[in-house]
Short mmCIF file of C-alpha atoms and ligand atoms in Angstrom, two decimals:
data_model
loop_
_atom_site.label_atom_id
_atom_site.label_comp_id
_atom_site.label_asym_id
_atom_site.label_seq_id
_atom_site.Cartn_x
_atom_site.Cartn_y
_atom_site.Cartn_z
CA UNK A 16 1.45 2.34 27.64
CA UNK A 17 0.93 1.70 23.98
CA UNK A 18 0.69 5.08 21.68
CA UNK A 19 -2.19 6.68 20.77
CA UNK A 20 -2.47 5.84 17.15
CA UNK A 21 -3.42 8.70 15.59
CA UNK A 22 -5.37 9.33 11.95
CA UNK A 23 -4.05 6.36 9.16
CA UNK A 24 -5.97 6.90 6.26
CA UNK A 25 -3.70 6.34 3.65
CA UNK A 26 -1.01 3.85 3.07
CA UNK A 27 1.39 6.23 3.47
CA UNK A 28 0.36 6.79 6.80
CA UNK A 29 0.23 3.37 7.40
CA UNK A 30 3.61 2.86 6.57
CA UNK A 31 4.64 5.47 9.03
CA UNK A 32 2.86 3.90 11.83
CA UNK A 33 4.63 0.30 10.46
CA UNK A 34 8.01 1.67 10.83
CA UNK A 35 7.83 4.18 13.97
CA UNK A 36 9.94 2.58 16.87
CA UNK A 37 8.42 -0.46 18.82
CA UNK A 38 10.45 -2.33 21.47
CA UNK A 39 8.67 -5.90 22.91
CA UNK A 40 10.79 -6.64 26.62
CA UNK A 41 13.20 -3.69 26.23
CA UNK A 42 14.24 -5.16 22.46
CA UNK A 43 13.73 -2.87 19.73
CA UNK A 44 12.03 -4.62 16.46
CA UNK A 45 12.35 -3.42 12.96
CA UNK A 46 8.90 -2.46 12.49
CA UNK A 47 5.43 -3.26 13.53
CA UNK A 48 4.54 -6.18 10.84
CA UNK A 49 4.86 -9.35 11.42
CA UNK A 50 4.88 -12.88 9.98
CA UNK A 51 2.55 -15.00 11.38
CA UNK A 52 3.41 -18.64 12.82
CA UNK A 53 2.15 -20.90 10.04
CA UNK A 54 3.03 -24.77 10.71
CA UNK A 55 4.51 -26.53 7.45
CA UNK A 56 4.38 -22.90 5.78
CA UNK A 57 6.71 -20.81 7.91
CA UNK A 58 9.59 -23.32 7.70
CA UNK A 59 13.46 -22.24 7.28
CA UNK A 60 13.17 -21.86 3.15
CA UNK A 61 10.06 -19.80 3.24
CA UNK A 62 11.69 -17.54 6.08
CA UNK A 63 14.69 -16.97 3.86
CA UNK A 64 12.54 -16.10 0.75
CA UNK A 65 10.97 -13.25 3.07
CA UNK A 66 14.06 -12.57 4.60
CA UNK A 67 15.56 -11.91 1.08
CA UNK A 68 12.54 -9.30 0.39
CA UNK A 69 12.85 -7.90 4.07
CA UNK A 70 10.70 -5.63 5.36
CA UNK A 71 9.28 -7.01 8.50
CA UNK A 72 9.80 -6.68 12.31
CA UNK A 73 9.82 -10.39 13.09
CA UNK A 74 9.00 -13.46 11.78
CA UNK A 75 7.57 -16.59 13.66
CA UNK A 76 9.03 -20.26 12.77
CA UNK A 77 5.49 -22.83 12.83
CA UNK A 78 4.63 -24.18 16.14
CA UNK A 79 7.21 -26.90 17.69
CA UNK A 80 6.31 -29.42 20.20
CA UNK A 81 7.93 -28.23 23.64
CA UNK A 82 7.94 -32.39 24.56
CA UNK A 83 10.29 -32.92 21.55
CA UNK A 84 11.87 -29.47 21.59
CA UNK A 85 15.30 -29.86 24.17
CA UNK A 86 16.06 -33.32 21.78
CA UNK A 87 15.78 -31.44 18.82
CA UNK A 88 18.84 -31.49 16.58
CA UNK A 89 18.58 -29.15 14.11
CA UNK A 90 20.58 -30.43 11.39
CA UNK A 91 18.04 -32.92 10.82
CA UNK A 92 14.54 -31.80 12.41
CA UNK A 93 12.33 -30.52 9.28
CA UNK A 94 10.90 -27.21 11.91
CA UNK A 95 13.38 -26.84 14.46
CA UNK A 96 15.88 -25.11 12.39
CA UNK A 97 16.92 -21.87 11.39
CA UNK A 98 19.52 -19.98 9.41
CA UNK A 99 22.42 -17.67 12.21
CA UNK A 100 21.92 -14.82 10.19
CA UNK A 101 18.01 -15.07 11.12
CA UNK A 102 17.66 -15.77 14.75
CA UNK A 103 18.17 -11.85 16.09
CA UNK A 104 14.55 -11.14 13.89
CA UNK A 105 12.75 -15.01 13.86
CA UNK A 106 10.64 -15.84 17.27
CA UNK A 107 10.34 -19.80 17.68
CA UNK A 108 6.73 -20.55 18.75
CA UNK A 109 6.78 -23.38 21.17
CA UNK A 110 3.35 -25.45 22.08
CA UNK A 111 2.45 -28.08 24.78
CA UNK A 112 0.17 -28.61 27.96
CA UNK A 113 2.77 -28.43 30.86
CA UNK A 114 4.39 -25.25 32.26
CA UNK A 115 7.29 -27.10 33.14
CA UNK A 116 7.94 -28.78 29.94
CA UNK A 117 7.00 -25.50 28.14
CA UNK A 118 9.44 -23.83 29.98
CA UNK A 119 12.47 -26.07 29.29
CA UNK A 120 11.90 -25.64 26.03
CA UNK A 121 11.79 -22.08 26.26
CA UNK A 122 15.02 -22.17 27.89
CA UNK A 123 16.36 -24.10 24.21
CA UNK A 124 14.38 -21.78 22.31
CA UNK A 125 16.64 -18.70 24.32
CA UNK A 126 20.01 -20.62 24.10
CA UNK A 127 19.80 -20.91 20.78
CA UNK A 128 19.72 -16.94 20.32
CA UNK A 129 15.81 -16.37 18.86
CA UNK A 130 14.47 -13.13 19.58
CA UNK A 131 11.89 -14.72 21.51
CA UNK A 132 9.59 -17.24 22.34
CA UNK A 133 5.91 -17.34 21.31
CA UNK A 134 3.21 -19.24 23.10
CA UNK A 135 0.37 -21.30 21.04
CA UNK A 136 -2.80 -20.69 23.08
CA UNK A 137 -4.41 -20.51 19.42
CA UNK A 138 -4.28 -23.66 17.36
CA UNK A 139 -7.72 -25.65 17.06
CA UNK A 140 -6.44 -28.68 15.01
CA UNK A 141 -7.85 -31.48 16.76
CA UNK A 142 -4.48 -33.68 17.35
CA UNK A 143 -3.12 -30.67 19.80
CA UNK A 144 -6.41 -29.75 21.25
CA UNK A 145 -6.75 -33.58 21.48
CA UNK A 146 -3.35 -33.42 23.97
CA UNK A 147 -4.68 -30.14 25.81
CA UNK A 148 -2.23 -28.16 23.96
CA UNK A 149 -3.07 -24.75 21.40
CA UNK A 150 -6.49 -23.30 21.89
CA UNK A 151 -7.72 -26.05 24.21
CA UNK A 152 -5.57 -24.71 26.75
CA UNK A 153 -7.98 -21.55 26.37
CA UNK A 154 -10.63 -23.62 28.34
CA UNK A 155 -8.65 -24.12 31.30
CA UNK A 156 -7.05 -19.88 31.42
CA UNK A 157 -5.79 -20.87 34.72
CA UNK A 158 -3.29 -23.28 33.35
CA UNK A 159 -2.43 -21.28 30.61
CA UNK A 160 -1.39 -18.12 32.95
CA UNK A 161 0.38 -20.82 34.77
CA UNK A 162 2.56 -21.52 31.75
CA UNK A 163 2.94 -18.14 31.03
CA UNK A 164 4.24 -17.43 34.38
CA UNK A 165 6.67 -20.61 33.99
CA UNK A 166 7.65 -19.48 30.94
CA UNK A 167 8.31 -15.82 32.06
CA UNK A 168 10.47 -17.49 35.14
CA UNK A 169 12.42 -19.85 32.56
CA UNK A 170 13.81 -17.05 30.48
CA UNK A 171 14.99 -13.57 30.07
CA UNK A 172 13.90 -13.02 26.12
CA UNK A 173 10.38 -11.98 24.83
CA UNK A 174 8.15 -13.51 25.61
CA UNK A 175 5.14 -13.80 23.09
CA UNK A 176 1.24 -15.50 23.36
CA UNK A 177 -0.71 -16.11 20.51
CA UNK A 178 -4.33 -16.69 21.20
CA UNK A 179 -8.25 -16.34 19.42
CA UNK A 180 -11.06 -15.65 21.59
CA UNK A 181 -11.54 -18.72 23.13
CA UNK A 182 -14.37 -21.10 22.55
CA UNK A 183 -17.47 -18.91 22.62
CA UNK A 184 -17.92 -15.63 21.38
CA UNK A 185 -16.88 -13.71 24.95
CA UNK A 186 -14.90 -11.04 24.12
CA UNK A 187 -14.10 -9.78 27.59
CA UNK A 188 -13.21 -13.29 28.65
CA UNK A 189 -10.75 -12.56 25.50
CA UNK A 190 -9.86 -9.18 27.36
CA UNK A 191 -9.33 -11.23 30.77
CA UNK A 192 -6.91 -13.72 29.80
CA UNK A 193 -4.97 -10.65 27.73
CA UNK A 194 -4.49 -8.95 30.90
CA UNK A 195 -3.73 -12.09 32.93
CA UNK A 196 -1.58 -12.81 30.42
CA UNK A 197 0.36 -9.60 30.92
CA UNK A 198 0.26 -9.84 34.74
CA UNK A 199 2.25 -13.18 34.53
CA UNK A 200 4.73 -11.75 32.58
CA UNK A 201 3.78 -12.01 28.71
CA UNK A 202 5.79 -8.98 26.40
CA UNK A 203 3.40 -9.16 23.61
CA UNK A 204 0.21 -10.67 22.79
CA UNK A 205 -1.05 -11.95 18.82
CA UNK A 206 -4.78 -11.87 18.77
CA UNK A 207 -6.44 -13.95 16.26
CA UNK A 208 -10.55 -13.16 16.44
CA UNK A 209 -11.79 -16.07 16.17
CA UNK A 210 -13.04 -18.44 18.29
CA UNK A 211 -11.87 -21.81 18.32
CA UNK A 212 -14.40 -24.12 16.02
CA UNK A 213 -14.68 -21.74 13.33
CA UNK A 214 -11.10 -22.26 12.42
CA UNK A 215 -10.69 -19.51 9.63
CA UNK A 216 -14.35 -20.42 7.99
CA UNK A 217 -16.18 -17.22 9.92
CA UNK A 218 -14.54 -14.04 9.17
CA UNK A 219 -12.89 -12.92 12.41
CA UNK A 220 -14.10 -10.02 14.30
CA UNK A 221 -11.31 -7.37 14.61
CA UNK A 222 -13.55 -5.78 17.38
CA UNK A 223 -12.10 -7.85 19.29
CA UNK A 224 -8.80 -6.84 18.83
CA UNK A 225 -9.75 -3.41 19.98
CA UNK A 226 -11.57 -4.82 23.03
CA UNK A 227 -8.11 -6.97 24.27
CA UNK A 228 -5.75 -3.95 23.51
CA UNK A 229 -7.48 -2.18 25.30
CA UNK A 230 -7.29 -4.47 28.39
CA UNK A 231 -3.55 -4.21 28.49
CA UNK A 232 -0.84 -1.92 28.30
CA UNK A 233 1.63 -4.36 26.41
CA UNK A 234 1.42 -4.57 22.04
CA UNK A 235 -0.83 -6.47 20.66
CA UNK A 236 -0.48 -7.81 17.22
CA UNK A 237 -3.87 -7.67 15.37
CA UNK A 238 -4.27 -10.88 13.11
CA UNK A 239 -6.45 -12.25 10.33
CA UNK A 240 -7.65 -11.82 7.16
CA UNK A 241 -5.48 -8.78 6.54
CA UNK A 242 -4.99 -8.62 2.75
CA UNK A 243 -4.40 -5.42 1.19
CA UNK A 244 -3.11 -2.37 3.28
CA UNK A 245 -6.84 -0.73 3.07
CA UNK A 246 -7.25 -3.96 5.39
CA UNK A 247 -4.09 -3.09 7.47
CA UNK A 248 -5.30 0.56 7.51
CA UNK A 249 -9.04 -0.12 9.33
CA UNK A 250 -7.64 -3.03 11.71
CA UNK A 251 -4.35 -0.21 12.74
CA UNK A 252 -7.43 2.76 12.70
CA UNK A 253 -10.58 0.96 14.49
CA UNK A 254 -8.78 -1.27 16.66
CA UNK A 255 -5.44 0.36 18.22
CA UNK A 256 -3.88 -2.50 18.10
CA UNK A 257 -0.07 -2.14 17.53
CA UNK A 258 1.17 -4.29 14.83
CA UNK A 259 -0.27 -6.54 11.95
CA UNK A 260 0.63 -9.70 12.08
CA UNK A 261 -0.04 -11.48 8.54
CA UNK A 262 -0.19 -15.45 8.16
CA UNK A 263 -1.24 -16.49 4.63
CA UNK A 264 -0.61 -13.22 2.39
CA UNK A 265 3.06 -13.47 3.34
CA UNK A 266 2.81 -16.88 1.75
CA UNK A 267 1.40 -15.82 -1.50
CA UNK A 268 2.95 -12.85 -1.70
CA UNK A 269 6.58 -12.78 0.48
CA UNK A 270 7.29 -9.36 -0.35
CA UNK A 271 4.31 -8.09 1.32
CA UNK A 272 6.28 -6.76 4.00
CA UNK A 273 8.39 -4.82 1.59
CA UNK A 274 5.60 -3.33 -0.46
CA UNK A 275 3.48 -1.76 3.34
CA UNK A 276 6.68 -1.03 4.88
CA UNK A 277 9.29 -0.30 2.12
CA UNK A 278 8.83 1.18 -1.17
CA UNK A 279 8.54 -2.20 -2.69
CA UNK A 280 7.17 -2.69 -5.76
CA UNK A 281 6.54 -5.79 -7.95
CA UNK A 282 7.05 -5.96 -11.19
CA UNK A 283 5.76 -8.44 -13.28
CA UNK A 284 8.27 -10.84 -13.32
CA UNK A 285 7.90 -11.45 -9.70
CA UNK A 286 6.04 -14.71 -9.61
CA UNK A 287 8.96 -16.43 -11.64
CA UNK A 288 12.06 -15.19 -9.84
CA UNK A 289 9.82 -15.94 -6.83
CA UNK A 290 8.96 -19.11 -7.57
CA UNK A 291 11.89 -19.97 -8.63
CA UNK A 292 13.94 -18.86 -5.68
CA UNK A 293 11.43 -20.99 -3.06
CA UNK A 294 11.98 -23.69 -5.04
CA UNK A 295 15.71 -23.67 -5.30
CA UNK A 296 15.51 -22.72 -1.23
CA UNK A 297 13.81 -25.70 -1.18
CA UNK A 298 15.98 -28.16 -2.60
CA UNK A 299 18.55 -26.29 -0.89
CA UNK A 300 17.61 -27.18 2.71
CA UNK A 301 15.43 -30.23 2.14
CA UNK A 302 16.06 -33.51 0.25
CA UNK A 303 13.97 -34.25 -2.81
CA UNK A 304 10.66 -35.56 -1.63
CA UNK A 305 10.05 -33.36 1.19
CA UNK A 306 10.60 -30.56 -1.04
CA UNK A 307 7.94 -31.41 -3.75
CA UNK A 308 5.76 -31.92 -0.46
CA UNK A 309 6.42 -28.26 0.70
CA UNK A 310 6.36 -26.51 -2.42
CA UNK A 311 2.89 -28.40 -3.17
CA UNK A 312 1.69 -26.50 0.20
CA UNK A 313 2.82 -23.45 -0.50
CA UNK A 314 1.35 -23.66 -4.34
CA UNK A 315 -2.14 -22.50 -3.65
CA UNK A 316 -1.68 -19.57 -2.08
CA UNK A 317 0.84 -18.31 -4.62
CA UNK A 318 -1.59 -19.78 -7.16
CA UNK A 319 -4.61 -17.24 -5.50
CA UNK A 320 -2.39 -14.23 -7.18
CA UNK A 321 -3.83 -15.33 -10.83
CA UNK A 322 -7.00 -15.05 -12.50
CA UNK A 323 -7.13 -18.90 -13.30
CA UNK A 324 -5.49 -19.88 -10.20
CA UNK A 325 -7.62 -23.23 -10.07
CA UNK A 326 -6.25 -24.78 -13.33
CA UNK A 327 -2.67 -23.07 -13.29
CA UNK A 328 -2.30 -24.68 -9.85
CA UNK A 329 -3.69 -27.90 -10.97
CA UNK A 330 -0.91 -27.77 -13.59
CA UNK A 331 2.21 -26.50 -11.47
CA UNK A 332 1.97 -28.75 -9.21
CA UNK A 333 1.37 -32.13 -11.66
CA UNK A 334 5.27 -33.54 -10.47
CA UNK A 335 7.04 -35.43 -8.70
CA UNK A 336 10.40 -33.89 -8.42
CA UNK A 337 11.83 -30.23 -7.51
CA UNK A 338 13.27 -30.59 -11.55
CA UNK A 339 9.94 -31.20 -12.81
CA UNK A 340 8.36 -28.49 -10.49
CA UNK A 341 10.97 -26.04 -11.97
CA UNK A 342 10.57 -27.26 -15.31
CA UNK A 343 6.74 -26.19 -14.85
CA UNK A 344 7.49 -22.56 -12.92
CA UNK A 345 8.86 -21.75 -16.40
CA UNK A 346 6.64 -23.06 -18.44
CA UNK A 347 3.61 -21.41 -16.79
CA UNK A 348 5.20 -18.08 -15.13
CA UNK A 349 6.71 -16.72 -18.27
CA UNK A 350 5.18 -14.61 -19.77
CA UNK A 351 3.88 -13.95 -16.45
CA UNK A 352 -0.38 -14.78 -15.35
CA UNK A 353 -2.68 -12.57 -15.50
CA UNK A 354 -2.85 -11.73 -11.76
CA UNK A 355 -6.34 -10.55 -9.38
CA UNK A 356 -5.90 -7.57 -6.94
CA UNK A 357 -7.30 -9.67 -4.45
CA UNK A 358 -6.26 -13.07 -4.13
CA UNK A 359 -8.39 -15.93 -4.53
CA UNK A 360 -10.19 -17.08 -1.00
CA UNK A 361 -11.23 -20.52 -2.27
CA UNK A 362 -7.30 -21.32 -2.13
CA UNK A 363 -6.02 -20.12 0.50
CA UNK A 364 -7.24 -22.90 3.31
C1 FMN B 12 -1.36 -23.76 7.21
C2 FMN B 12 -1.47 -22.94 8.46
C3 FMN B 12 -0.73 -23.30 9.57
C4 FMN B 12 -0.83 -22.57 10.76
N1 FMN B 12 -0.07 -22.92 11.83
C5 FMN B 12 -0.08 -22.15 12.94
C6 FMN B 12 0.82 -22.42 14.00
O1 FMN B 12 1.67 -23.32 13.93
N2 FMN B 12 0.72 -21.65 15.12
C7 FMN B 12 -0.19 -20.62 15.22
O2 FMN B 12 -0.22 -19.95 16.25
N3 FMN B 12 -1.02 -20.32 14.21
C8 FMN B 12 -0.98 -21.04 13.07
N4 FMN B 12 -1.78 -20.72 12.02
C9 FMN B 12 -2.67 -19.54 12.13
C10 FMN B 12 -2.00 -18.28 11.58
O3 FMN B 12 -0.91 -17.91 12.40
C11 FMN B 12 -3.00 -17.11 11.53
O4 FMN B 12 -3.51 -16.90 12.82
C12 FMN B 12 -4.15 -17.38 10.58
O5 FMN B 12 -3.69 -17.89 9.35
C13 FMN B 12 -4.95 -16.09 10.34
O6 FMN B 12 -4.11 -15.08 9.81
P1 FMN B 12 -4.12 -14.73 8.21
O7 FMN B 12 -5.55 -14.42 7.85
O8 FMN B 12 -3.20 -13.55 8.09
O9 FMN B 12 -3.63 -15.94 7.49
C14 FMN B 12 -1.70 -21.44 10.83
C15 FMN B 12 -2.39 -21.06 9.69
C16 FMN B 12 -2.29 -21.78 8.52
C17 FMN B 12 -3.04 -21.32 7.29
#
């Protein structure tokens, strides 16, 4: 049964509940926050700038296509890689339509020595709805507890699902397929609450969360729109869910993990070294072009941190190489922005 979470009022206390012990199919984690899966954000040189900051339980690679997945060769596919050192603490999020399918890949997601395997039951982009894959697969729960249960058979790791509410606004439907979920053999459960057109334009409804926690006794990891830890505080204290799992602060700020879990804290020459490092992580594990297109994804949401995010974005990202992209980190981190508490909402998409 998950604990009883008790008074969190402060970040202290929040950081307390963070760290105390957590173990998802008998393996223990590092502590209750996690990164989200984030397709063409969470890729291997992002991971390793978060890795490098620690601080997390578990971080999730961006969704791979189970079809594609036991082909993959890793020394060339741009998400199907990884780093050794990071596969005990990195969970490979797998999605398709076909319990079969999804569970051979499963089965290459737990040779290769991940933590886990996560489920997409949530993604509303229209190409994978399009293919009954992500959170199309929510309109049909039947199939989806029938991939869960192929899944379950396929492998002995963790196995994760990551879902929204579904399609309408139902939230004990939500709570059904939680608990169905469970019964076919899911460890843990992400629960994004939202339902599937509003993408991330509605704020989500961490009632929600509450509601499909409480319909099972395995963790669920609250997620959305947590961005400070007064956020991380009220979805931990009204919902009982147990863990945070945070998507697009992790991008703008990868030491988030440290600073709510660790005694992290920034100093003012963070966005340069940080910068600097994703960009040299970049070129490290990606040739030229495909670098400038990564870093150019990940620029707003760093870019949110600063009070004139708009034109210092428009202004880091005006290149065409990683050398011109470094040339400008310089030239605009140092001396560093002024920087917002909060970060700007217009950028992160
Ligand atoms: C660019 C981008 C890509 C995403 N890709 C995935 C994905 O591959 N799989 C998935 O389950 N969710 C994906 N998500 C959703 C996030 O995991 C998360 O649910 C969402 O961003 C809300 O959390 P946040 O408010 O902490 O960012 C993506 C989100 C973004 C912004």
């Amino acid at each position: 049964m998950p604990e009883k979470v008790t008074a969190i009022t402060t970040p202290e206390a929040l950081k307390a509940f963070l760290n105390s012990p957590l173990s998802i199919g008998g393996r223990p984690l590092k502590n209750r926050m996690v990164m989200a899966p984030m397709a063409g954000l969470g890729h291997i040189a992002l991971r390793q700038l978060v890795d490098e900051f620690g601080g997390f339980g578990l971080l999730f690679t961006g969704m791979c296509s189970a079809k594609a997945l036991p082909h993959e060769n890793p020394e060339v596919s741009r998400v199907f890689s990884w780093r050794p050192e990071e596969l005990p603490h990195t969970v490979c999020q797998i999605f398709g339509p076909e319990p079969a399918i999804m569970a051979l890949a499963a089965q290459r997601v737990e040779q290769e020595g991940f933590f886990g395997v996560d489920l997409n039951f949530g993604c509303s982009v229209a190409a994978i709805c399009k293919k009954g894959s992500g959170a199309a697969l929510l309109k049909t729960p039947d199939l989806a507890v029938k991939i869960v249960e192929a899944v379950r058979n396929a492998v002995s790791c963790p196995v994760f699902v990551k879902f929204r509410t579904g399609w309408h606004n139902d939230p004990e439907a939500a709570a059904r397929m939680a608990a169905a979920f469970e019964s076919a053999g899911a460890d843990a459960l992400t629960f994004h609450p939202r339902v599937a057109p509003d993408r991330r334009s509605r704020p989500p409804r961490w009632k929600v969360i509450g509601q499909v926690q409480e319909a099972v006794s395995i963790p669920v990891f609250g997620n959305g729109n947590l961005f400070d830890t007064q956020d991380g505080i009220t979805m931990v204290q009204t919902t009982g869910c147990q863990g945070l799992s945070l998507g697009r602060m992790a991008v703008a700020r990868p030491w988030i993990f440290a600073q709510w879990t660790r005694d992290f804290t920034p100093g003012p020459t963070i966005y340069l070294t940080c910068a600097l490092k994703l960009a040299e992580l970049l070129s490290r594990h990606y040739e030229d072009v495909f670098a400038v297109k990564c870093f150019k994804k990940i620029a707003p949401y760093f870019c949110a941190n600063f009070k004139f995010s708009q034109s210092i974005l428009k202004e880091l990202v005006r290149a065409q190489t990683m050398k011109e992209i470094t040339a400008n980190i310089h030239r605009l981190m140092d001396p560093p922005p002024e920087t917002s508490s909060r970060p700007n909402l217009n950028l992160f998409v």
